[in-house]
Tab-separated table of C-alpha atoms in Angstrom:
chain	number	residue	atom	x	y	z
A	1403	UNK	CA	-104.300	-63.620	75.656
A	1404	UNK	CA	-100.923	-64.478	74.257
A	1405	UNK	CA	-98.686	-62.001	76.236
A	1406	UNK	CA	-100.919	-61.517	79.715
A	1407	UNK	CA	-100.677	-62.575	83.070
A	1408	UNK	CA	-101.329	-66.139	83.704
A	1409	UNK	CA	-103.252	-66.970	86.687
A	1410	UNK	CA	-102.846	-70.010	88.787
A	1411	UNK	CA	-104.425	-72.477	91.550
A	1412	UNK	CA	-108.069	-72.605	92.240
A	1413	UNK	CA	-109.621	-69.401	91.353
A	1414	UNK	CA	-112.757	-67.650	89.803
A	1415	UNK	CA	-112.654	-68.540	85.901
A	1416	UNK	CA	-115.372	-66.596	84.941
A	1417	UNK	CA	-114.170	-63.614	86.997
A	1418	UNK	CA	-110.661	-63.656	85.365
A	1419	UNK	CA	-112.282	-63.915	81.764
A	1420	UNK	CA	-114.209	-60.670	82.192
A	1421	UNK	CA	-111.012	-59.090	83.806
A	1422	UNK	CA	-109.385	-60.269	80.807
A	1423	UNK	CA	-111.999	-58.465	78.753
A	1424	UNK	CA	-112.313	-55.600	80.636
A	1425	UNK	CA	-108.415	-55.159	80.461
A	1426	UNK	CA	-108.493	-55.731	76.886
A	1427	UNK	CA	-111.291	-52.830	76.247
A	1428	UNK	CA	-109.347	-50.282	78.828
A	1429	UNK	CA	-105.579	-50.985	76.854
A	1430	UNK	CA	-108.013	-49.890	73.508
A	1431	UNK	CA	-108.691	-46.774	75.445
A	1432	UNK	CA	-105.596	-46.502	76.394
A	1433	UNK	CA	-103.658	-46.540	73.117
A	1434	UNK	CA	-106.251	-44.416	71.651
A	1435	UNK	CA	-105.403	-41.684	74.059
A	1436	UNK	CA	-101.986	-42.206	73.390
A	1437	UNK	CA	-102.480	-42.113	69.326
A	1438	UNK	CA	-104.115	-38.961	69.575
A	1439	UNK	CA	-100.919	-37.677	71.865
A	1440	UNK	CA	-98.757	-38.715	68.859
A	1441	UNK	CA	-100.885	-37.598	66.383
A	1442	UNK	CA	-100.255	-34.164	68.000
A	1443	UNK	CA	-96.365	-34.857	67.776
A	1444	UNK	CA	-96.976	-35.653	64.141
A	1445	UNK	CA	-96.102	-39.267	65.008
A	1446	UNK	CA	-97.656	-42.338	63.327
A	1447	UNK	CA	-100.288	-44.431	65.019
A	1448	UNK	CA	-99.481	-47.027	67.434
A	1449	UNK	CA	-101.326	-50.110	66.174
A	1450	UNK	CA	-102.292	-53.024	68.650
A	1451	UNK	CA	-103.468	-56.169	68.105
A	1452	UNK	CA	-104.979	-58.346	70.859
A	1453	UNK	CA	-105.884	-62.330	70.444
A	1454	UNK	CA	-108.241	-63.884	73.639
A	1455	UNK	CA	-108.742	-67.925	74.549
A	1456	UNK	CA	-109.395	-69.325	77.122
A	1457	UNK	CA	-107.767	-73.168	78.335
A	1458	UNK	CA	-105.481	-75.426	79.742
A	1459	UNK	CA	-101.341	-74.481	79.272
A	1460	UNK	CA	-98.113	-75.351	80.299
A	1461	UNK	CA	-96.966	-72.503	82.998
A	1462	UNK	CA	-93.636	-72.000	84.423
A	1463	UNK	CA	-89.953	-72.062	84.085
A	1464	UNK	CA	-89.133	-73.650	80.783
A	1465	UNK	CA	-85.752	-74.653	79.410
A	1466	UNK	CA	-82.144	-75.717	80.587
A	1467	UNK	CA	-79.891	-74.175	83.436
A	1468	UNK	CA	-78.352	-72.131	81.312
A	1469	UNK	CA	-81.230	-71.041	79.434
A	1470	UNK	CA	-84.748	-70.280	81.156
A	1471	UNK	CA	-87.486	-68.885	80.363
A	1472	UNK	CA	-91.105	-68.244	82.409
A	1473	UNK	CA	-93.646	-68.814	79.717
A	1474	UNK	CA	-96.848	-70.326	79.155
A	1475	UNK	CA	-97.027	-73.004	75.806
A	1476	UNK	CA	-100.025	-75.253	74.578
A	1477	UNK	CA	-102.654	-75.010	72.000
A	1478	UNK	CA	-104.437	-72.374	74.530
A	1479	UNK	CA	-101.576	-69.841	73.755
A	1480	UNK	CA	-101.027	-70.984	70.190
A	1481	UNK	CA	-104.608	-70.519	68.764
A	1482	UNK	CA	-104.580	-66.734	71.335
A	1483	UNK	CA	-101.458	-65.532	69.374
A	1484	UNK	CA	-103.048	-66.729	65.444
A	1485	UNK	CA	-106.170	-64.472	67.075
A	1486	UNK	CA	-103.504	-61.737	67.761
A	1487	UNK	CA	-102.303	-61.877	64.084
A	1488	UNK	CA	-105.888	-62.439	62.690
A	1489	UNK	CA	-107.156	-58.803	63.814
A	1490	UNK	CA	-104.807	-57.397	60.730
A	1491	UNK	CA	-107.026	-59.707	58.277
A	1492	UNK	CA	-110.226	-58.778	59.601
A	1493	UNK	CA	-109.407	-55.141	60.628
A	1494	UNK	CA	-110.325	-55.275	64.101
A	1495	UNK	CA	-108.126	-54.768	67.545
A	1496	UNK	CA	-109.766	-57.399	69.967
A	1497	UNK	CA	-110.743	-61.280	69.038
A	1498	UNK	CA	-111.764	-63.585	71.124
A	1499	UNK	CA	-112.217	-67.565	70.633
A	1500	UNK	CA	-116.077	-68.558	71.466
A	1501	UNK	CA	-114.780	-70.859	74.289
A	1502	UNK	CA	-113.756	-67.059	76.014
A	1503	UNK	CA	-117.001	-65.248	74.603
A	1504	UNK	CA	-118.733	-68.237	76.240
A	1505	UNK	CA	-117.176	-68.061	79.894
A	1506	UNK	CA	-117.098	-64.327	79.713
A	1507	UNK	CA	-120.449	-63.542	80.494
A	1508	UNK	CA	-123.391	-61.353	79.506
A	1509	UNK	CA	-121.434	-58.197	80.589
A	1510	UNK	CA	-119.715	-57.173	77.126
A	1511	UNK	CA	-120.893	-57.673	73.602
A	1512	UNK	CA	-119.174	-59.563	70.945
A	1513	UNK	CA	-119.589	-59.299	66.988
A	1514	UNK	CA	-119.560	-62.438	65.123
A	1515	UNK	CA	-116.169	-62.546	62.894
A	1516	UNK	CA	-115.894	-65.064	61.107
A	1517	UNK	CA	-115.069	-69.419	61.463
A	1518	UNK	CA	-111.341	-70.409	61.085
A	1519	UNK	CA	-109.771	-73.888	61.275
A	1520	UNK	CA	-105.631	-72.702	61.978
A	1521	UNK	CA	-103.348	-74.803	60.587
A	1522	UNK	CA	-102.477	-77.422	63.470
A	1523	UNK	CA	-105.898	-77.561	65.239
A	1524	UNK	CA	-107.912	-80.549	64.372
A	1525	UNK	CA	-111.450	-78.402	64.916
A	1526	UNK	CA	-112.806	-75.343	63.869
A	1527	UNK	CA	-113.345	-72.100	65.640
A	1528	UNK	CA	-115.767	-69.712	65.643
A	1529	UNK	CA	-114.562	-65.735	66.728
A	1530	UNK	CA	-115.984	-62.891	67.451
A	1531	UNK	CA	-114.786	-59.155	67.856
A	1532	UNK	CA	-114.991	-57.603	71.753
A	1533	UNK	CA	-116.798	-54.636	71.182
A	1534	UNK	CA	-117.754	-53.149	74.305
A	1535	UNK	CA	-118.916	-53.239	77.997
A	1536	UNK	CA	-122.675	-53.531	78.355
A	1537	UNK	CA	-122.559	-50.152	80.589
A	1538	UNK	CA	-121.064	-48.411	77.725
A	1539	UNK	CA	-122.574	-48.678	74.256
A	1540	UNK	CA	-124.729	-46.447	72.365
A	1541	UNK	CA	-127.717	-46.462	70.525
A	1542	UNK	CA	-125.591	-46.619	67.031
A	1543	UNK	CA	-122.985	-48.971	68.495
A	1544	UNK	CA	-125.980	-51.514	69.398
A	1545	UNK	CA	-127.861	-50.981	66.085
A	1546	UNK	CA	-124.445	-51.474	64.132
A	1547	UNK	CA	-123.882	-55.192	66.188
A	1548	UNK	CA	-127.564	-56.492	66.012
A	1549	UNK	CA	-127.399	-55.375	61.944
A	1550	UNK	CA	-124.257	-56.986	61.218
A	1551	UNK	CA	-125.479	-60.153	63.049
A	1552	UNK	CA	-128.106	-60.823	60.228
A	1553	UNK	CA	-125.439	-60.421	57.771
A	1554	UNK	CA	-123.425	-62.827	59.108
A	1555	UNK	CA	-126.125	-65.148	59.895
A	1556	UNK	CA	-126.896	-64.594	56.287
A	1557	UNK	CA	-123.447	-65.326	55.495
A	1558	UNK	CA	-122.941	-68.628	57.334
A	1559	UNK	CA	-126.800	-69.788	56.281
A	1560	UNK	CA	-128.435	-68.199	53.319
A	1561	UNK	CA	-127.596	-68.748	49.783
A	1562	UNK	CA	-124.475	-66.683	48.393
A	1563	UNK	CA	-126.532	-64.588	46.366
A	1564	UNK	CA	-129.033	-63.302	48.950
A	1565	UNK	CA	-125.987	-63.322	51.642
A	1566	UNK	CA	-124.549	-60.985	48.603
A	1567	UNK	CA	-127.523	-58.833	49.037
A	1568	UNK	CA	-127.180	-58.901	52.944
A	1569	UNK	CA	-123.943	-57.570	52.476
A	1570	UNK	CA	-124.398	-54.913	49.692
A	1571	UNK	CA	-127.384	-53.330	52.268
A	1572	UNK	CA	-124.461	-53.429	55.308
A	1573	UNK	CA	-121.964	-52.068	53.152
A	1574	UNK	CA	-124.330	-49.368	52.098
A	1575	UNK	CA	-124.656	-48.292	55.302
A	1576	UNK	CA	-121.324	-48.463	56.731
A	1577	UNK	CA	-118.541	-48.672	53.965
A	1578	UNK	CA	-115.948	-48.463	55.778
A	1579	UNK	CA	-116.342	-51.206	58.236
A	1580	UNK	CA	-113.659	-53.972	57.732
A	1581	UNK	CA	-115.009	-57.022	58.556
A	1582	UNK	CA	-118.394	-56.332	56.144
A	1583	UNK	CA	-115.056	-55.802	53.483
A	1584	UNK	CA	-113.219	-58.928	54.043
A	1585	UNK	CA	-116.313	-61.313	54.178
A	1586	UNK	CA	-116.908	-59.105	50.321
A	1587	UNK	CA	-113.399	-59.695	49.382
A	1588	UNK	CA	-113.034	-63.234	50.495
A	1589	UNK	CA	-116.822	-64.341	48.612
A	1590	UNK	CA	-115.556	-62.977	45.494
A	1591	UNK	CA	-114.245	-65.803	43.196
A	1592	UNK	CA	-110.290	-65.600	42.533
């Protein structure tokens, strides 16, 4: 997460990537209680954006005597903070790198997004979209995720026209989801 706490010494990874997760899902809640507050007020929405990776970084007090600074820097943070900036692209509020969805365990569900080599990183990346807590879904939440998978496994393995297809069926169903509208907008020749 680019702006999180930063954990340190010998500790439970696994543990502190679901926490990370789990935190993640409960600030959603969170500002959606607090959009529909200033909703009331006649406010505008409070948008939030969250990017999740998990690695190695440089922690601590960084800089000159007369100009510190605790931070955390390294690719880790870098490619957490393009994730961050990503969820405008694609629509979505939480993505997380596969090396996180992969240490994170079998306790939330994670949509496939999309495969993104950022400028500076030498490999590729696949993401994904936290969705939910196992404990939590619904029947429609689960049926959206496991139909969107085959359109995305269409996407990344089946020719463009039946992908295309794959696609048109999702969209028919759910035309408003974002991510089913930016894979459409980005197949379409410029």
């Amino acid at each position: 997460m680019s702006n999180s706490p930063t954990y340190s010494g010998a500790t439970d990874w696994q543990r502190e990537r679901s926490t990370a997760c789990a935190a993640a899902l409960a600030f959603q809640r969170a500002n959606a209680r607090l959009n529909a507050e200033f909703e009331r007020e006649g406010w505008p929405a409070y948008r939030t954006r969250i990017g999740l990776h998990s690695g190695e970084a440089v922690v601590g007090n960084i800089g000159s005597e007369d100009r510190m600074n605790y931070t955390t820097l390294g690719a880790t943070v870098n490619l957490a903070a393009r994730l961050e900036g990503l969820n405008k692209s694609y629509g979505t509020s939480i993505l997380v790198s596969s090396a996180l969805k992969q240490r994170a365990g079998l306790r939330f569900c994670f949509r496939s997004i999309d495969r993104i080599r950022p400028k500076g990183f030498a490999e590729a990346f696949e993401i994904y979209e936290l969705r939910y807590e196992h404990a939590q879904p619904d029947a429609n939440e689960l049926e959206f995720c496991r139909a969107w998978e085959i359109v995305y496994a269409a996407l990344r393995e089946r020719p463009t026209t039946l992908a295309e297809v794959e696609l048109g069926a999702f969209l028919a169903k759910y035309p408003h989801d974002s991510v089913a509208c930016y894979h459409r907008q980005s197949a379409r020749p410029s």
